[in-house]
Every structure is written in C-alpha cells, then in structure tokens.
Amino acid sequence: MNNDFVIWLVLCLIWGSTWIFIKLGLDDWPPLTFAGLRFLLAAIVLWLVVIVQRRPVPRTRRDWLNLAWIGCTAFALNYGLIFWGEKRITSGLASVLQAMIPAFGLIFAHYYLPAERITWRKLAGVAVGVLGVGLIFYDQMAFEGRDALWGSLALVTSAAFVAYSNVFVKRYCQHLDAAALAAGQMSFGLLPLLLVGTICEGNPLRLPWTTSALLALLYLSLIGSALAFLLYYWLVQRVAVTKTMLIALVTPVVALLIGALTRGEKVSWRIAVGSAAILAGISLIIVHRKPVVGK
C-alpha cells in the first residue's frame, strides 16, 4: 500500500476522532481553558521537535507578527469557537459544520491568491453547501433550541476563521519550516485562550482533573495536534493540495459514526440531508475534473 495513502488515511481517522475527545473533555472542563491546555501541551512537543531536529525558526519581525496573527485567527478564535460551540451540539454535527472550511477558503483565495479564482463549478459548490448549512440551522432552531443554534453558528464562524488563516499562510508563510510554523501559531493562540479562560472560567489548577478529561487532553494534544500537524505537513510536501483537502470530506463521516456508536448521538433526517449537501458542495469545490485533451 502506498505510504502517502496510509498517511492520508491515518489523518482522516485522527481528525475524525478528535471531535469525540473534545466532547469527552467538555464533560468536565470549560471550553476555552480546555482548548488552551490542549495547545499548551502540543506547542511544547512541537518546540522540542524544532530544537532536537535543529529546524530553522522565523528570523524577521514580520514573520513573528504573521505567526501572532495566524495564532489569533486559526487557534484562539477558531478553536475557542469550536470548543464553545461543541458544548452545545453533538460532536458529529460540529465536524460537519467545520467541513465548510474549503467553501470559505474559496472566497478568501479569490482575493489573496490570483491563481485560485472562483469558477462557476466552485460557486455552485458553495451554494449547495450553504443550503445544507441552512437546513441544519433550521433543524437546530426548531428542534434543539436556541442554545444549539448558537453552537452551530459558532462552528460555521470558526470555519471562516480557519479558512482565512489557511489562505494567509499560503500567501505569506510558505517559506517557514512546518514544525516551527505550527508551534509558533499554537504558542500565540493559546495565550488568549488561557487568559480569557482564566478570567471567565476560573483557575485552571482548580479544574476537576478526571481520568476522562486527562485522556482527552493527552489525545488531542499529542495525537490530534502535534502528530497530526507533522503528518499533515509531511503529506503536503508529497501530494497535490487538492488531495489533502479531501480529508475534509472524510472526517465528518468518521466523526458522525464515532459519535453515534460511542455516545448515542442521534442524527435527524434534516441533519443527514444537510450534511450530505455540505459534503457534496465541498466535493464540487475541491474535486477537479481532468480536461479531455483527445481520444
């Protein structure tokens, strides 16, 4: 079996499983503090990788400012909203709504990356995805209550933040080492998460350090963050970007199955149809047809 495909499959399983571990940790810990602790541990591991392997670190003031900006958008705002929102909705639904990342990325890339303009096919994908989100929002508002609606809105907003940050990285930070890039983003992002979490949620040292919460923290930090980001950047260097983006289509399916099997999370027909529409829309955006050049 091809090594690239094995790594791709492992990433689908890892990122598909992180949603249930977020839900597990949120049973005992408040969202912002939990997210901050996740990236504190992951950043320590990644900086050790940078030091031990003597990887190059950013040298200019502009690079560090860019890392600070990405840390705020991709980690503080994105993951703050993810953890806050998933406390109000199921893990499977959260993963589906995050699959809107490529749709938002299409819009941002149109303005930041001249080589990646919007096409009618991609625009149709965005429209189908938006219809799916609308159906899920209707389900949450009508059957789950306002709190679930706000949770769904938080996940969609988080997708917009991370899509913007991904385009920003491609535009301004491609010259940075992958491990240093991930470690730097996490380091800047965890600071506001822990600061706001301490102010609004209390002293992290007084959290109930249960076995399940510690298990969730270790899995999300070591496997879902440090290892996953290293594998992802390894894969990006070897395969087409469109193939790596296909992970966004598989992880919601994995998350929905894990949530249903482990926590009995129910999937209504509206969520099922809306999820299918989102995934179909994303597939229109990131799966390209090869042009016919002859018979």
Tab-separated table of C-alpha atoms in Angstrom:
chain	number	residue	atom	x	y	z
A	1	MET	CA	0.000	0.000	0.000
A	2	ASN	CA	1.290	3.475	-0.909
A	3	ASN	CA	2.806	5.338	2.075
A	4	ASP	CA	1.122	8.593	1.050
A	5	PHE	CA	-2.287	6.925	1.118
A	6	VAL	CA	-1.569	5.349	4.513
A	7	ILE	CA	-0.696	8.763	5.999
A	8	TRP	CA	-3.783	10.293	4.348
A	9	LEU	CA	-5.979	7.580	5.854
A	10	VAL	CA	-4.376	7.964	9.295
A	11	LEU	CA	-5.076	11.715	9.212
A	12	CYS	CA	-8.713	11.075	8.308
A	13	LEU	CA	-9.050	8.749	11.300
A	14	ILE	CA	-7.198	11.077	13.696
A	15	TRP	CA	-9.076	14.248	12.783
A	16	GLY	CA	-12.345	12.340	12.569
A	17	SER	CA	-11.824	11.066	16.115
A	18	THR	CA	-10.753	14.349	17.722
A	19	TRP	CA	-14.358	15.584	17.861
A	20	ILE	CA	-15.465	12.878	20.271
A	21	PHE	CA	-12.458	13.550	22.507
A	22	ILE	CA	-13.348	17.248	22.568
A	23	LYS	CA	-16.851	16.240	23.673
A	24	LEU	CA	-15.388	13.902	26.294
A	25	GLY	CA	-13.203	16.626	27.800
A	26	LEU	CA	-16.036	19.170	27.751
A	27	ASP	CA	-17.998	16.924	30.120
A	28	ASP	CA	-15.609	18.047	32.887
A	29	TRP	CA	-13.737	21.145	31.695
A	30	PRO	CA	-14.829	24.576	30.426
A	31	PRO	CA	-14.227	25.149	26.686
A	32	LEU	CA	-11.669	27.981	26.492
A	33	THR	CA	-9.407	26.614	29.223
A	34	PHE	CA	-9.610	23.128	27.716
A	35	ALA	CA	-8.620	24.441	24.280
A	36	GLY	CA	-5.759	26.467	25.768
A	37	LEU	CA	-4.361	23.485	27.669
A	38	ARG	CA	-4.555	21.347	24.521
A	39	PHE	CA	-2.300	23.678	22.585
A	40	LEU	CA	-0.014	24.403	25.518
A	41	LEU	CA	0.993	20.744	25.645
A	42	ALA	CA	1.066	20.395	21.831
A	43	ALA	CA	3.237	23.515	21.430
A	44	ILE	CA	5.755	22.197	23.965
A	45	VAL	CA	6.057	18.948	21.996
A	46	LEU	CA	6.454	20.749	18.666
A	47	TRP	CA	9.073	23.172	20.002
A	48	LEU	CA	11.020	20.146	21.284
A	49	VAL	CA	10.885	18.740	17.746
A	50	VAL	CA	12.202	22.049	16.395
A	51	ILE	CA	15.045	22.137	18.939
A	52	VAL	CA	16.070	18.463	18.742
A	53	GLN	CA	15.993	18.373	14.935
A	54	ARG	CA	17.529	21.860	14.699
A	55	ARG	CA	14.859	23.117	12.370
A	56	PRO	CA	15.017	26.770	11.255
A	57	VAL	CA	12.945	29.264	13.241
A	58	PRO	CA	11.485	32.560	11.961
A	59	ARG	CA	14.087	35.324	11.845
A	60	THR	CA	12.262	38.506	10.889
A	61	ARG	CA	9.855	40.700	12.825
A	62	ARG	CA	7.277	40.367	10.051
A	63	ASP	CA	7.340	36.559	10.290
A	64	TRP	CA	6.686	36.678	14.036
A	65	LEU	CA	3.880	39.202	13.545
A	66	ASN	CA	2.348	36.919	10.921
A	67	LEU	CA	2.562	33.973	13.329
A	68	ALA	CA	0.868	36.054	16.029
A	69	TRP	CA	-1.934	36.995	13.630
A	70	ILE	CA	-2.429	33.404	12.487
A	71	GLY	CA	-2.326	32.217	16.089
A	72	CYS	CA	-5.197	34.549	16.950
A	73	THR	CA	-7.353	33.573	13.965
A	74	ALA	CA	-6.534	29.875	13.449
A	75	PHE	CA	-6.208	28.884	17.099
A	76	ALA	CA	-7.612	31.424	19.563
A	77	LEU	CA	-10.749	32.358	17.592
A	78	ASN	CA	-11.186	29.154	15.593
A	79	TYR	CA	-10.688	26.649	18.404
A	80	GLY	CA	-12.277	28.879	21.011
A	81	LEU	CA	-15.456	28.838	18.937
A	82	ILE	CA	-15.135	25.098	18.222
A	83	PHE	CA	-14.869	24.120	21.891
A	84	TRP	CA	-17.543	26.630	22.957
A	85	GLY	CA	-19.888	25.518	20.191
A	86	GLU	CA	-19.404	21.780	20.632
A	87	LYS	CA	-20.503	22.080	24.244
A	88	ARG	CA	-23.948	22.881	22.773
A	89	ILE	CA	-24.194	20.456	19.832
A	90	THR	CA	-23.115	16.902	19.027
A	91	SER	CA	-19.559	16.054	18.006
A	92	GLY	CA	-20.701	14.713	14.627
A	93	LEU	CA	-22.653	17.840	13.746
A	94	ALA	CA	-19.713	20.023	14.796
A	95	SER	CA	-17.407	18.187	12.410
A	96	VAL	CA	-19.872	18.552	9.531
A	97	LEU	CA	-20.202	22.303	10.016
A	98	GLN	CA	-16.406	22.638	10.129
A	99	ALA	CA	-16.321	20.978	6.700
A	100	MET	CA	-17.358	24.395	5.338
A	101	ILE	CA	-13.688	25.407	5.535
A	102	PRO	CA	-12.974	24.844	1.804
A	103	ALA	CA	-16.060	26.879	0.841
A	104	PHE	CA	-14.897	29.892	2.852
A	105	GLY	CA	-11.342	29.271	1.662
A	106	LEU	CA	-12.538	29.569	-1.926
A	107	ILE	CA	-13.812	33.085	-1.260
A	108	PHE	CA	-10.674	34.254	0.561
A	109	ALA	CA	-8.365	32.640	-2.005
A	110	HIS	CA	-10.105	34.547	-4.811
A	111	TYR	CA	-8.801	37.818	-3.348
A	112	TYR	CA	-5.481	36.691	-1.830
A	113	LEU	CA	-4.269	34.096	-4.366
A	114	PRO	CA	-4.508	35.189	-8.019
A	115	ALA	CA	-4.003	31.612	-9.275
A	116	GLU	CA	-7.060	30.313	-7.397
A	117	ARG	CA	-10.021	32.239	-8.789
A	118	ILE	CA	-13.684	31.388	-8.297
A	119	THR	CA	-15.257	29.314	-11.074
A	120	TRP	CA	-18.917	28.537	-11.740
A	121	ARG	CA	-18.342	24.950	-10.574
A	122	LYS	CA	-16.836	26.142	-7.298
A	123	LEU	CA	-19.587	28.738	-6.864
A	124	ALA	CA	-22.198	26.007	-7.307
A	125	GLY	CA	-20.415	24.014	-4.606
A	126	VAL	CA	-20.623	26.959	-2.212
A	127	ALA	CA	-24.346	27.361	-2.926
A	128	VAL	CA	-25.075	23.683	-2.266
A	129	GLY	CA	-23.035	23.815	0.944
A	130	VAL	CA	-24.850	26.921	2.166
A	131	LEU	CA	-28.198	25.214	1.562
A	132	GLY	CA	-27.005	22.316	3.688
A	133	VAL	CA	-25.964	24.651	6.496
A	134	GLY	CA	-29.351	26.389	6.296
A	135	LEU	CA	-31.187	23.076	6.682
A	136	ILE	CA	-29.075	22.143	9.706
A	137	PHE	CA	-29.685	25.587	11.238
A	138	TYR	CA	-33.432	25.107	10.774
A	139	ASP	CA	-33.215	21.725	12.493
A	140	GLN	CA	-31.281	23.136	15.431
A	141	MET	CA	-33.573	26.140	15.852
A	142	ALA	CA	-36.804	24.155	15.537
A	143	PHE	CA	-35.932	21.001	17.467
A	144	GLU	CA	-32.839	21.563	19.633
A	145	GLY	CA	-33.410	25.097	20.897
A	146	ARG	CA	-31.611	28.421	20.709
A	147	ASP	CA	-28.518	27.188	22.546
A	148	ALA	CA	-27.868	24.568	19.852
A	149	LEU	CA	-28.435	27.190	17.169
A	150	TRP	CA	-25.741	29.404	18.700
A	151	GLY	CA	-23.438	26.386	18.892
A	152	SER	CA	-23.980	25.686	15.182
A	153	LEU	CA	-23.320	29.330	14.328
A	154	ALA	CA	-20.079	29.209	16.341
A	155	LEU	CA	-18.836	26.229	14.316
A	156	VAL	CA	-19.604	27.866	10.970
A	157	THR	CA	-17.881	31.073	12.101
A	158	SER	CA	-14.858	29.076	13.242
A	159	ALA	CA	-14.653	27.532	9.775
A	160	ALA	CA	-14.439	31.019	8.273
A	161	PHE	CA	-11.580	31.979	10.608
A	162	VAL	CA	-9.516	28.881	9.881
A	163	ALA	CA	-10.166	29.183	6.128
A	164	TYR	CA	-8.858	32.743	6.189
A	165	SER	CA	-5.786	31.706	8.165
A	166	ASN	CA	-5.016	28.839	5.754
A	167	VAL	CA	-5.081	31.217	2.802
A	168	PHE	CA	-2.975	33.724	4.757
A	169	VAL	CA	-0.368	31.029	5.455
A	170	LYS	CA	-0.217	30.058	1.795
A	171	ARG	CA	0.182	33.699	0.786
A	172	TYR	CA	2.713	34.878	3.366
A	173	CYS	CA	4.242	31.972	5.324
A	174	GLN	CA	5.169	29.204	2.871
A	175	HIS	CA	8.866	29.853	3.434
A	176	LEU	CA	8.675	28.872	7.134
A	177	ASP	CA	9.516	25.409	8.467
A	178	ALA	CA	6.352	23.359	9.052
A	179	ALA	CA	7.073	22.396	12.666
A	180	ALA	CA	8.123	25.931	13.619
A	181	LEU	CA	5.069	27.316	11.824
A	182	ALA	CA	2.674	25.045	13.742
A	183	ALA	CA	4.451	25.573	17.070
A	184	GLY	CA	4.503	29.356	16.636
A	185	GLN	CA	0.809	29.534	15.748
A	186	MET	CA	-0.150	27.420	18.742
A	187	SER	CA	2.056	29.435	21.114
A	188	PHE	CA	0.415	32.729	20.190
A	189	GLY	CA	-3.067	31.222	20.049
A	190	LEU	CA	-3.015	29.525	23.431
A	191	LEU	CA	-2.236	32.757	25.301
A	192	PRO	CA	-5.625	34.483	24.742
A	193	LEU	CA	-7.428	31.156	25.231
A	194	LEU	CA	-5.884	30.639	28.669
A	195	LEU	CA	-6.137	34.332	29.607
A	196	VAL	CA	-9.827	34.688	28.749
A	197	GLY	CA	-10.497	31.201	30.099
A	198	THR	CA	-8.922	32.036	33.461
A	199	ILE	CA	-10.894	35.290	33.719
A	200	CYS	CA	-14.247	33.835	32.640
A	201	GLU	CA	-13.987	30.193	33.704
A	202	GLY	CA	-11.760	30.228	36.777
A	203	ASN	CA	-8.326	28.992	37.811
A	204	PRO	CA	-7.185	26.088	35.548
A	205	LEU	CA	-5.402	24.487	38.513
A	206	ARG	CA	-8.773	24.021	40.219
A	207	LEU	CA	-10.304	22.054	37.358
A	208	PRO	CA	-11.620	18.561	38.112
A	209	TRP	CA	-8.675	16.553	36.777
A	210	THR	CA	-10.669	13.429	35.997
A	211	THR	CA	-9.317	10.421	34.136
A	212	SER	CA	-11.541	11.066	31.123
A	213	ALA	CA	-10.529	14.734	30.913
A	214	LEU	CA	-6.823	13.866	31.105
A	215	LEU	CA	-7.264	11.171	28.462
A	216	ALA	CA	-8.986	13.676	26.168
A	217	LEU	CA	-6.263	16.280	26.768
A	218	LEU	CA	-3.424	13.865	26.029
A	219	TYR	CA	-5.060	12.504	22.886
A	220	LEU	CA	-5.939	15.919	21.488
A	221	SER	CA	-2.516	17.401	22.304
A	222	LEU	CA	-0.189	14.573	21.332
A	223	ILE	CA	-2.151	12.773	18.601
A	224	GLY	CA	-4.732	15.276	17.348
A	225	SER	CA	-2.364	18.272	17.295
A	226	ALA	CA	1.393	17.536	17.447
A	227	LEU	CA	1.444	14.257	15.490
A	228	ALA	CA	-1.377	15.204	13.116
A	229	PHE	CA	0.209	18.505	12.095
A	230	LEU	CA	3.596	16.863	11.496
A	231	LEU	CA	1.973	14.153	9.355
A	232	TYR	CA	-0.122	16.707	7.501
A	233	TYR	CA	2.821	18.891	6.533
A	234	TRP	CA	4.777	15.763	5.554
A	235	LEU	CA	1.898	14.819	3.261
A	236	VAL	CA	1.527	18.314	1.777
A	237	GLN	CA	5.130	18.149	0.547
A	238	ARG	CA	4.446	14.930	-1.376
A	239	VAL	CA	0.931	15.047	-2.844
A	240	ALA	CA	-1.318	17.573	-4.539
A	241	VAL	CA	-3.054	20.060	-2.255
A	242	THR	CA	-6.464	19.043	-3.616
A	243	LYS	CA	-5.867	15.501	-2.380
A	244	THR	CA	-5.048	16.670	1.138
A	245	MET	CA	-8.215	18.788	1.146
A	246	LEU	CA	-10.257	15.616	0.551
A	247	ILE	CA	-9.665	14.894	4.238
A	248	ALA	CA	-12.396	17.488	4.884
A	249	LEU	CA	-14.896	15.150	3.198
A	250	VAL	CA	-13.961	12.053	5.201
A	251	THR	CA	-13.543	13.367	8.755
A	252	PRO	CA	-17.244	14.300	9.235
A	253	VAL	CA	-18.286	10.773	8.245
A	254	VAL	CA	-15.831	9.299	10.756
A	255	ALA	CA	-16.961	11.743	13.458
A	256	LEU	CA	-20.674	11.047	12.875
A	257	LEU	CA	-20.114	7.284	13.118
A	258	ILE	CA	-17.951	7.536	16.252
A	259	GLY	CA	-20.446	9.880	17.932
A	260	ALA	CA	-23.370	7.594	17.155
A	261	LEU	CA	-21.561	4.449	18.309
A	262	THR	CA	-19.917	5.780	21.492
A	263	ARG	CA	-22.339	8.411	22.799
A	264	GLY	CA	-25.588	7.535	21.066
A	265	GLU	CA	-25.682	10.872	19.229
A	266	LYS	CA	-28.797	10.936	17.077
A	267	VAL	CA	-28.822	12.201	13.505
A	268	SER	CA	-32.169	13.613	12.304
A	269	TRP	CA	-33.119	13.454	8.639
A	270	ARG	CA	-32.543	17.204	8.329
A	271	ILE	CA	-29.013	16.889	9.704
A	272	ALA	CA	-28.385	13.899	7.425
A	273	VAL	CA	-29.619	15.713	4.308
A	274	GLY	CA	-27.882	18.947	5.294
A	275	SER	CA	-24.627	17.086	5.940
A	276	ALA	CA	-24.859	15.357	2.565
A	277	ALA	CA	-25.425	18.729	0.878
A	278	ILE	CA	-22.393	20.263	2.610
A	279	LEU	CA	-20.146	17.363	1.621
A	280	ALA	CA	-21.489	17.384	-1.942
A	281	GLY	CA	-20.846	21.114	-2.181
A	282	ILE	CA	-17.309	20.771	-0.868
A	283	SER	CA	-16.640	17.960	-3.337
A	284	LEU	CA	-17.648	20.294	-6.189
A	285	ILE	CA	-15.126	22.811	-4.919
A	286	ILE	CA	-12.086	20.622	-4.332
A	287	VAL	CA	-12.503	17.658	-6.698
A	288	HIS	CA	-11.434	18.816	-10.138
A	289	ARG	CA	-12.188	17.091	-13.397
A	290	LYS	CA	-9.237	16.453	-15.665
A	291	PRO	CA	-9.627	18.189	-19.047
A	292	VAL	CA	-10.125	15.968	-22.073
A	293	VAL	CA	-7.200	16.503	-24.460
A	294	GLY	CA	-8.017	13.852	-27.046
A	295	LYS	CA	-9.299	10.368	-27.636
